[in-house]
Coordinates of C-alpha atoms in Angstrom, one line a residue:
X889 CA 11.5 26.4 -17.9
X890 CA 8.7 25.7 -20.2
X891 CA 5.2 26.3 -19.3
X892 CA 2.8 24.5 -20.8
X893 CA -0.2 24.3 -18.3
X894 CA -3.6 24.8 -19.4
X895 CA -6.2 27.3 -18.2
X896 CA -7.8 24.1 -16.4
X897 CA -4.6 23.4 -14.8
X898 CA -4.4 26.7 -13.1
X899 CA -7.8 26.3 -12.0
X900 CA -6.5 23.4 -10.4
X901 CA -3.5 25.3 -8.9
X902 CA -6.1 27.3 -7.0
X903 CA -5.0 26.9 -3.2
X904 CA -7.5 24.1 -1.4
X905 CA -7.4 26.7 2.0
X906 CA -8.0 29.7 -0.1
X907 CA -11.7 29.8 0.3
X908 CA -11.5 28.8 3.9
X909 CA -9.4 31.7 4.5
X910 CA -11.1 34.2 2.6
X911 CA -14.1 33.6 4.1
X912 CA -12.4 33.4 7.7
X913 CA -11.4 37.2 6.7
X914 CA -14.9 38.0 5.3
X915 CA -16.7 37.0 8.4
X916 CA -13.8 39.0 10.5
X917 CA -14.6 42.2 8.6
X918 CA -18.5 41.8 9.0
X919 CA -17.9 41.5 12.8
X920 CA -16.0 44.6 13.0
X921 CA -18.6 46.8 10.9
X922 CA -21.4 45.0 13.3
X923 CA -19.2 46.6 16.1
X924 CA -19.0 50.1 15.0
X925 CA -18.0 53.0 17.5
X926 CA -16.2 49.9 19.7
X927 CA -13.6 49.1 17.1
X928 CA -12.8 53.0 17.0
X929 CA -12.3 53.0 20.4
X930 CA -9.8 50.3 20.8
X931 CA -5.6 51.2 19.6
X932 CA -4.3 50.5 16.4
X933 CA -1.6 48.3 18.0
X934 CA -4.7 46.2 19.4
X935 CA -6.1 45.9 16.1
X936 CA -2.5 44.9 14.7
X937 CA -2.7 42.1 17.6
X938 CA -5.7 40.8 16.7
X939 CA -5.7 40.6 12.8
X940 CA -2.4 38.8 14.3
X941 CA -4.7 36.1 15.2
X942 CA -6.6 35.4 11.8
X943 CA -5.6 32.6 9.5
X944 CA -3.4 33.8 6.9
X945 CA -4.6 33.9 3.0
X946 CA -2.8 32.2 0.2
X947 CA 0.1 33.9 -1.4
X948 CA -0.1 34.2 -5.7
X949 CA 0.6 31.2 -7.5
X950 CA 4.0 32.2 -9.1
X951 CA 4.9 28.6 -10.2
X952 CA 4.2 27.2 -13.3
X953 CA 4.2 23.7 -12.5
X954 CA 5.5 20.7 -9.7
X955 CA 8.6 20.5 -10.7
X956 CA 9.2 24.6 -10.9
X957 CA 8.0 24.4 -7.1
X958 CA 10.5 21.4 -6.4
X959 CA 13.2 23.4 -7.9
X960 CA 12.4 26.3 -6.1
X961 CA 12.3 24.3 -2.6
X962 CA 15.8 23.0 -3.9
X963 CA 17.3 26.6 -3.9
X964 CA 16.2 27.5 -0.9
X965 CA 17.9 24.1 0.8
X966 CA 21.2 24.5 -0.7
X967 CA 21.2 27.9 0.5
X968 CA 20.6 26.5 3.9
X969 CA 22.8 23.7 3.9
X970 CA 25.7 25.5 2.4
X971 CA 25.0 28.3 5.5
X972 CA 25.3 26.1 8.1
X973 CA 28.5 23.9 6.5
X974 CA 30.5 27.3 6.3
X975 CA 29.6 28.2 9.8
X976 CA 30.1 25.1 11.4
X977 CA 33.4 24.8 9.5
X978 CA 34.9 28.4 10.0
X979 CA 33.5 28.9 13.8
X980 CA 35.4 27.6 16.6
X981 CA 33.5 25.4 18.6
X982 CA 33.8 26.5 21.4
X983 CA 33.8 30.1 20.7
X984 CA 30.3 29.3 19.7
X985 CA 29.4 27.2 22.7
X986 CA 30.3 30.7 24.9
X987 CA 27.8 32.4 23.4
X988 CA 25.4 30.4 25.5
X989 CA 27.3 30.2 28.8
X990 CA 25.1 29.9 31.6
X991 CA 22.3 27.9 29.7
X992 CA 22.7 24.7 31.2
X993 CA 22.7 21.5 28.9
X994 CA 21.8 23.2 25.8
X995 CA 25.7 25.1 25.8
X996 CA 27.3 21.2 25.6
X997 CA 24.8 20.3 22.8
X998 CA 24.3 23.2 21.0
X999 CA 26.6 22.3 18.0
X1000 CA 26.0 18.7 17.5
X1001 CA 22.2 19.7 17.5
X1002 CA 23.3 22.4 14.8
X1003 CA 25.1 20.0 13.4
X1004 CA 21.9 18.6 12.9
X1005 CA 20.0 20.6 11.4
X1006 CA 23.1 21.0 8.9
X1007 CA 22.4 17.5 7.8
X1008 CA 19.0 18.0 7.3
X1009 CA 19.8 20.5 4.7
X1010 CA 21.8 18.1 3.1
X1011 CA 19.3 15.6 3.1
X1012 CA 16.5 17.8 2.1
X1013 CA 18.5 19.2 -0.9
X1014 CA 19.3 15.5 -1.5
X1015 CA 16.1 14.3 -1.7
X1016 CA 14.3 17.2 -3.6
X1017 CA 17.3 17.0 -6.5
X1018 CA 16.4 13.4 -6.9
X1019 CA 12.5 13.9 -6.9
X1020 CA 12.9 16.6 -9.8
X1021 CA 15.4 14.2 -11.7
X1022 CA 12.6 11.3 -11.2
X1023 CA 9.7 13.6 -12.4
X1024 CA 11.9 13.9 -15.4
X1025 CA 13.3 17.5 -14.8
X1026 CA 16.5 19.2 -14.5
X1027 CA 17.4 19.6 -11.0
X1028 CA 18.2 23.8 -10.6
X1029 CA 21.9 23.9 -10.2
X1030 CA 23.4 24.9 -6.6
X1031 CA 24.0 29.1 -6.9
X1032 CA 27.2 30.4 -5.5
X1033 CA 26.4 31.7 -1.9
X1034 CA 28.1 35.0 -0.2
X1035 CA 27.0 35.0 3.7
X1036 CA 30.0 37.5 4.9
X1037 CA 30.6 37.6 8.1
X1038 CA 27.6 35.6 9.4
X1039 CA 29.4 32.4 8.7
X1040 CA 32.3 33.9 10.6
X1041 CA 31.1 35.4 13.5
X1042 CA 29.1 33.2 16.4
X1043 CA 26.4 35.7 17.1
X1044 CA 25.6 36.9 13.6
X1045 CA 25.6 32.9 12.3
X1046 CA 23.1 32.5 15.2
X1047 CA 21.0 35.4 14.3
X1048 CA 21.2 34.6 10.7
X1049 CA 20.5 31.0 11.2
X1050 CA 17.1 32.2 12.7
X1051 CA 16.2 34.4 9.9
X1052 CA 16.9 31.6 6.8
X1053 CA 15.0 28.8 8.9
X1054 CA 11.7 31.4 9.1
X1055 CA 12.1 32.3 5.7
X1056 CA 12.3 28.6 4.8
X1057 CA 8.9 28.0 7.0
X1058 CA 7.1 30.8 5.0
X1059 CA 8.3 29.3 1.6
X1060 CA 7.1 26.1 2.3
X1061 CA 3.7 27.6 3.2
X1062 CA 3.4 29.6 0.6
X1063 CA 4.3 27.0 -2.1
X1064 CA 2.5 23.7 -1.3
X1065 CA -0.6 24.5 -1.7
X1066 CA 0.2 24.7 -5.3
X1067 CA 1.7 21.3 -5.7
X1068 CA -0.8 19.1 -8.2
X1069 CA 0.8 15.7 -7.4
X1070 CA -0.9 14.3 -4.5
X1071 CA 2.1 12.0 -3.8
X1072 CA 3.8 15.1 -3.3
X1073 CA 2.3 16.7 -0.8
X1074 CA 3.1 14.2 2.2
X1075 CA 6.7 14.5 1.6
X1076 CA 6.7 18.8 1.0
X1077 CA 4.7 18.6 4.3
X1078 CA 7.0 16.7 6.2
X1079 CA 10.1 19.0 5.4
X1080 CA 7.7 21.9 6.3
X1081 CA 7.0 20.6 9.3
X1082 CA 11.1 19.5 10.1
X1083 CA 11.9 23.4 8.8
X1084 CA 9.6 25.0 11.7
X1085 CA 11.3 22.8 14.3
X1086 CA 15.0 24.2 13.2
X1087 CA 12.8 27.4 13.2
X1088 CA 12.0 27.8 16.4
X1089 CA 14.8 26.2 17.8
X1090 CA 17.4 28.9 16.2
X1091 CA 14.6 31.4 17.6
X1092 CA 15.0 30.1 20.9
X1093 CA 18.6 30.5 20.4
X1094 CA 18.7 33.9 19.5
X1095 CA 16.7 34.9 22.4
X1096 CA 13.2 35.0 20.5
X1097 CA 10.4 32.8 21.2
X1098 CA 10.0 29.5 18.9
X1099 CA 6.5 29.8 18.3
X1100 CA 5.3 34.0 18.4
X1101 CA 2.1 33.5 16.7
X1102 CA -0.7 31.3 16.4
X1103 CA -0.7 31.4 12.6
X1104 CA 2.5 31.8 10.1
X1105 CA 2.3 33.7 7.0
X1106 CA 3.2 32.3 4.0
X1107 CA 5.4 34.0 1.7
X1108 CA 5.5 34.7 -2.2
X1109 CA 8.3 33.5 -4.1
X1110 CA 8.7 36.5 -5.2
X1111 CA 9.2 37.3 -1.6
X1112 CA 11.3 34.9 -0.4
X1113 CA 13.7 35.2 -3.7
X1114 CA 14.2 38.9 -3.0
X1115 CA 15.0 38.0 0.6
X1116 CA 17.6 35.2 -0.1
X1117 CA 19.1 37.3 -3.2
X1118 CA 21.3 39.0 -0.3
X1119 CA 23.3 35.7 -0.1
X1120 CA 23.2 34.4 -3.6
X1121 CA 26.0 35.7 -5.7
X1122 CA 24.9 34.2 -8.7

């Protein structure tokens, strides 16, 4: 993809919240310095817990333009949609429900809920592809995927789904601040919030808390694609 952005466009692409995050981070450092010996008396574990309560800073801008961002999101939606399509086709519904024996109503509803998640991901991919085309771009081709036993084993399916949803949430959080076109911001945030709902649901199914921290960490494009590369054959 050709990147003809000028320096002025690159300046516009700096994240709006980056300054706020930087200010908050600077304030936190200043507070820590003023605390002196009191900070040294705390354990490393406590320090790490406190750092998790700080708003994250923006990740680096690794995008050429809005079409680049949309195609990046489209690739991830292809990944998620294909994962759910294959898993729900391959895994016996009864075997999937048995993973949640004793969970009450969720045991009967889990497969239907996962189908809703699948349909959301399919819709996201369709809409993103249409949006790229409407902007005069070429939608990225669907990659070839290999999910191995994650789309055959019920427990592995749920665990991998939780991981993929967390990756998706962090990807949107990392990319959204660099969107230039104002009209694209609201739809992007709308998809991001739905992905966060998916992630919370899948985390709970996987036995984890659905909302572990007050702030989600964004991931850069290179970080996300490295994590997703294990499933992408071509």
